[in-house]
CSV table of C-alpha atoms in Angstrom, one decimal:
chain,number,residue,atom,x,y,z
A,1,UNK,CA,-1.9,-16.3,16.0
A,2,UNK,CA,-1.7,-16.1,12.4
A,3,UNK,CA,0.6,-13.2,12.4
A,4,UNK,CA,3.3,-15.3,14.5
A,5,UNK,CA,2.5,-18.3,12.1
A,6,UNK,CA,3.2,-16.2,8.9
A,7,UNK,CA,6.6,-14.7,11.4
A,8,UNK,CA,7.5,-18.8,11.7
A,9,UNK,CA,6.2,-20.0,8.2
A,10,UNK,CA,5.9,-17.1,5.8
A,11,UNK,CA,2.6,-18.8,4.6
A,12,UNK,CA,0.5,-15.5,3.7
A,13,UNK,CA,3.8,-13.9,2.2
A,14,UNK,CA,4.2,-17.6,-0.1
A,15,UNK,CA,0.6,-17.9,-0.8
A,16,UNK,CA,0.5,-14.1,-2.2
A,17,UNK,CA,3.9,-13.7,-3.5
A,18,UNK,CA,5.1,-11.5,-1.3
A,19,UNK,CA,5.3,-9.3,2.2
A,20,UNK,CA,3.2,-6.4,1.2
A,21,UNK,CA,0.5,-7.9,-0.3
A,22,UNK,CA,0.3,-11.0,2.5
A,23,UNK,CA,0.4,-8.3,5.4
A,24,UNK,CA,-2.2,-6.3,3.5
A,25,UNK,CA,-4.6,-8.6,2.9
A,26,UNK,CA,-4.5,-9.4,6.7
A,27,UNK,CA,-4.5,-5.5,7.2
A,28,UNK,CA,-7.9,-5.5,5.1
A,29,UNK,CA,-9.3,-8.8,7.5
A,30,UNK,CA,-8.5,-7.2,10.7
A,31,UNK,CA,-10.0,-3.9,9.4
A,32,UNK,CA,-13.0,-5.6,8.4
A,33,UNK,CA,-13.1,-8.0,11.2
A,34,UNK,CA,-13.3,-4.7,13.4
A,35,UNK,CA,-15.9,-2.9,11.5
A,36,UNK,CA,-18.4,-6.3,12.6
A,37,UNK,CA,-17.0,-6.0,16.1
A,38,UNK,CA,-17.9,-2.6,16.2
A,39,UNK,CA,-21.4,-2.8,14.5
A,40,UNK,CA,-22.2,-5.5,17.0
A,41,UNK,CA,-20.9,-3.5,19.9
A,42,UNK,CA,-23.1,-1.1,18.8
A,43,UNK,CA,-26.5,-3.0,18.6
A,44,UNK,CA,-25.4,-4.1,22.0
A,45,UNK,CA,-25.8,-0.6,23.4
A,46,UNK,CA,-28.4,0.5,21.5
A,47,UNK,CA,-30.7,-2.2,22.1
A,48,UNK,CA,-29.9,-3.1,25.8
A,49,UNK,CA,-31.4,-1.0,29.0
A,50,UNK,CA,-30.0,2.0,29.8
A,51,UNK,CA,-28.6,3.3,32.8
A,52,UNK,CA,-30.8,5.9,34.6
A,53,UNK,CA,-27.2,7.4,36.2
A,54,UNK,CA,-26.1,8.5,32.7
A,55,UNK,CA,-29.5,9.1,30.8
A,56,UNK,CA,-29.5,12.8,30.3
A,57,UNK,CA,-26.5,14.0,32.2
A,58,UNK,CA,-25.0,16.7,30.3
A,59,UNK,CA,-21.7,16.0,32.7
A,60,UNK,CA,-21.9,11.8,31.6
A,61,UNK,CA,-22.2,13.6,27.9
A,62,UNK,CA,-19.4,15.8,28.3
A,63,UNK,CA,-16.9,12.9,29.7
A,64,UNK,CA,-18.4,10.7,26.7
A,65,UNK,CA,-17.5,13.3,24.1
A,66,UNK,CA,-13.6,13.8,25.7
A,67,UNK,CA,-13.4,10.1,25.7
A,68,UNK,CA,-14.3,9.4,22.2
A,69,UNK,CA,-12.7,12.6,21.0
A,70,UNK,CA,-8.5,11.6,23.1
A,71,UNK,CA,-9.3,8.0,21.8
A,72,UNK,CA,-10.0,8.9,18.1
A,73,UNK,CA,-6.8,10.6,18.3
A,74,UNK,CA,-4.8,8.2,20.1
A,75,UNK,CA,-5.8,6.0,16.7
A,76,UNK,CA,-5.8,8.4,13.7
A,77,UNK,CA,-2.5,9.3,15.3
A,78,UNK,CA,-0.9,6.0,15.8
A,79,UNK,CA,-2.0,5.1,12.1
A,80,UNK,CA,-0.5,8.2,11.0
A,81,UNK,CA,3.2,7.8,13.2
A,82,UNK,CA,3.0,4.0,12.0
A,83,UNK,CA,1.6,3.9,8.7
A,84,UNK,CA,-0.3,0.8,7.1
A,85,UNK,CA,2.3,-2.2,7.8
A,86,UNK,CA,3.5,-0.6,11.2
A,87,UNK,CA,-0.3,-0.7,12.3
A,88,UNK,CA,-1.0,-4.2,11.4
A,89,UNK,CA,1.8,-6.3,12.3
A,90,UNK,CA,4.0,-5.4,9.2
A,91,UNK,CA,6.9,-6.8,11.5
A,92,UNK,CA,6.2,-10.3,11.8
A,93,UNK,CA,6.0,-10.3,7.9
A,94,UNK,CA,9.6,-9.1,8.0
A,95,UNK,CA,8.4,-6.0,7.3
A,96,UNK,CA,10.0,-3.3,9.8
A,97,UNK,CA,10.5,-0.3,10.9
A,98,UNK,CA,14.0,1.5,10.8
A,99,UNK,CA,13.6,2.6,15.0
A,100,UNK,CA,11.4,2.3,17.6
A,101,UNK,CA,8.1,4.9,17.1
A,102,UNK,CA,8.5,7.8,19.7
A,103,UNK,CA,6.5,11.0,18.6
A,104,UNK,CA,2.8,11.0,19.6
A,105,UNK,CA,0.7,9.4,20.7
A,106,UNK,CA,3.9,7.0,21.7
A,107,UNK,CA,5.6,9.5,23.5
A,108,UNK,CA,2.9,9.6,26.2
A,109,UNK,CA,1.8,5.7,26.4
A,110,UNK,CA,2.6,2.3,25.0
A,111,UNK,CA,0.0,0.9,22.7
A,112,UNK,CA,-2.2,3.9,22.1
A,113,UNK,CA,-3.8,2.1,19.1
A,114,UNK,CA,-5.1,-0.6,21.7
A,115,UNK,CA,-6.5,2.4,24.5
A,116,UNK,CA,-8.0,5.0,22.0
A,117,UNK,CA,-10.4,1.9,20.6
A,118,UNK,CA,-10.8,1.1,24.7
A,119,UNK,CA,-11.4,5.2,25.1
A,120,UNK,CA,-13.5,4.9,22.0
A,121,UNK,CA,-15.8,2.0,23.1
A,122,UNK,CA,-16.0,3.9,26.6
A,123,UNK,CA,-17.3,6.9,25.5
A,124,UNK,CA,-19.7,5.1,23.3
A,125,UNK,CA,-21.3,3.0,25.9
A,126,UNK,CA,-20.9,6.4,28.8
A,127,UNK,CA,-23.2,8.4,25.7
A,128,UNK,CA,-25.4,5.4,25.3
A,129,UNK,CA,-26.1,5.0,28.8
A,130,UNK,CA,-25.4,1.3,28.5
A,131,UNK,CA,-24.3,-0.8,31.5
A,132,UNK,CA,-23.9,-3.7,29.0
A,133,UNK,CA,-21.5,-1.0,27.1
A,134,UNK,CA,-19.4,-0.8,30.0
A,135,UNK,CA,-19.0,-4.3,30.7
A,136,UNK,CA,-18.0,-5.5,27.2
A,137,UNK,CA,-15.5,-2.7,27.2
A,138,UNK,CA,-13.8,-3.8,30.5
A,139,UNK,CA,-13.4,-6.7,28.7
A,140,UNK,CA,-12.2,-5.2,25.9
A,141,UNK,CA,-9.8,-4.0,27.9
A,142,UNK,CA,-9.0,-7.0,28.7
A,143,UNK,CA,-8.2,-8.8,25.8
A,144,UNK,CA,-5.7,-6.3,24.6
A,145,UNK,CA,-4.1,-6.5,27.2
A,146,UNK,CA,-3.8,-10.3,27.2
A,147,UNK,CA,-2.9,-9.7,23.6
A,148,UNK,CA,-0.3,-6.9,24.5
A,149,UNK,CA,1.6,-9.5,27.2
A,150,UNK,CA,1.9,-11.7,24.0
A,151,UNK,CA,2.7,-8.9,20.9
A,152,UNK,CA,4.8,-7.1,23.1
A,153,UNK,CA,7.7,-9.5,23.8
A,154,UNK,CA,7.5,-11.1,20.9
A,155,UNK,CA,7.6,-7.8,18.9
A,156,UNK,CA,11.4,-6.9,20.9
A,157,UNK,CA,12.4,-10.1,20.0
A,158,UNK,CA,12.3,-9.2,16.3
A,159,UNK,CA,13.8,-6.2,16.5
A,160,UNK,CA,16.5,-7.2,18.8
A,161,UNK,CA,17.4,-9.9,16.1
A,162,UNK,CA,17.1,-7.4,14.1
A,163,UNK,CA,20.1,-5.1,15.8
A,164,UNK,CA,22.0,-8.2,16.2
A,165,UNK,CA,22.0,-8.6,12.6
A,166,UNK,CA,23.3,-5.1,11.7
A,167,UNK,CA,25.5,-5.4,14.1
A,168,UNK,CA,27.4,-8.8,12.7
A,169,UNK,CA,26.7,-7.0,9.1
A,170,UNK,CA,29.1,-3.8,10.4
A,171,UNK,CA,31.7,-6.4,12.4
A,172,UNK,CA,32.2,-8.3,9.1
């Protein structure tokens, strides 16, 4: 919501003089805002029962380990492929990239920021042996995908006025 608001208004890029800084300092909030998502995920499953299925199975702690291992690299590589204003919605700031992302991770799934965390959180509550884990990471799931129905049409529709633009700039 506030990334299409600053797309609509350019409030953040006003209030702090500029793109960059407006998109980082809601780079830094989302970061942040993350961190406490995660640190409360993880009292969640540290503190809730466990799930006598998982407790101690060396095949649970194996799946666990891939899970957190593929997702961690679905992110550090989508960070990498996108860098900082790619990553955090650099594009509705005006800020965009010159084509469409297609090495790795993207070259194998949309959104691979959004299903490493998913993967991440997974193999966290699989090594945890957390049934309360699982659930909040189904729904996790959830809300990026919600989110996803809403970035990702949006996101096309910048780029596509995007082309339009360069393309009337070459006509002329």
């Amino acid at each position: 919501m506030v990334a299409r608001y600053e797309y609509r208004n350019h409030f953040l890029t006003k209030l702090f003089m500029g793109p960059k800084i407006g998109c980082t300092l809601l780079a830094g909030t989302i970061f942040f805002l993350g961190t406490i998502r995660l640190r409360r995920y993880q009292l969640v499953i540290e503190s809730h029962p466990q799930w006598a299925l998982l407790v101690d199975n060396i095949y649970a702690q194996y799946i666990a380990y891939a899970f957190i291992l593929f997702g961690s690299v679905l992110i550090l590589a989508s960070f990498y492929a996108l860098g900082l204003f790619g990553t955090y919605l650099g594009d509705y700031f005006g800020i965009l990239m010159e084509k469409r992302v297609t090495c790795f991770p993207f070259n194998i799934m949309d959104n691979p920021m959004y299903w490493g965390t998913v993967l991440d959180y997974l193999g966290s509550a699989i090594w945890h042996a957390s049934p309360a884990g699982l659930l909040l990471t189904v729904l996790l799931a959830i809300c990026y995908k919600i989110a996803i129905l809403f970035e990702e049409p949006f996101t096309a529709e910048i780029y596509r006025q995007k082309a339009k633009k360069e393309k009337n700039k070459k006509e002329s």
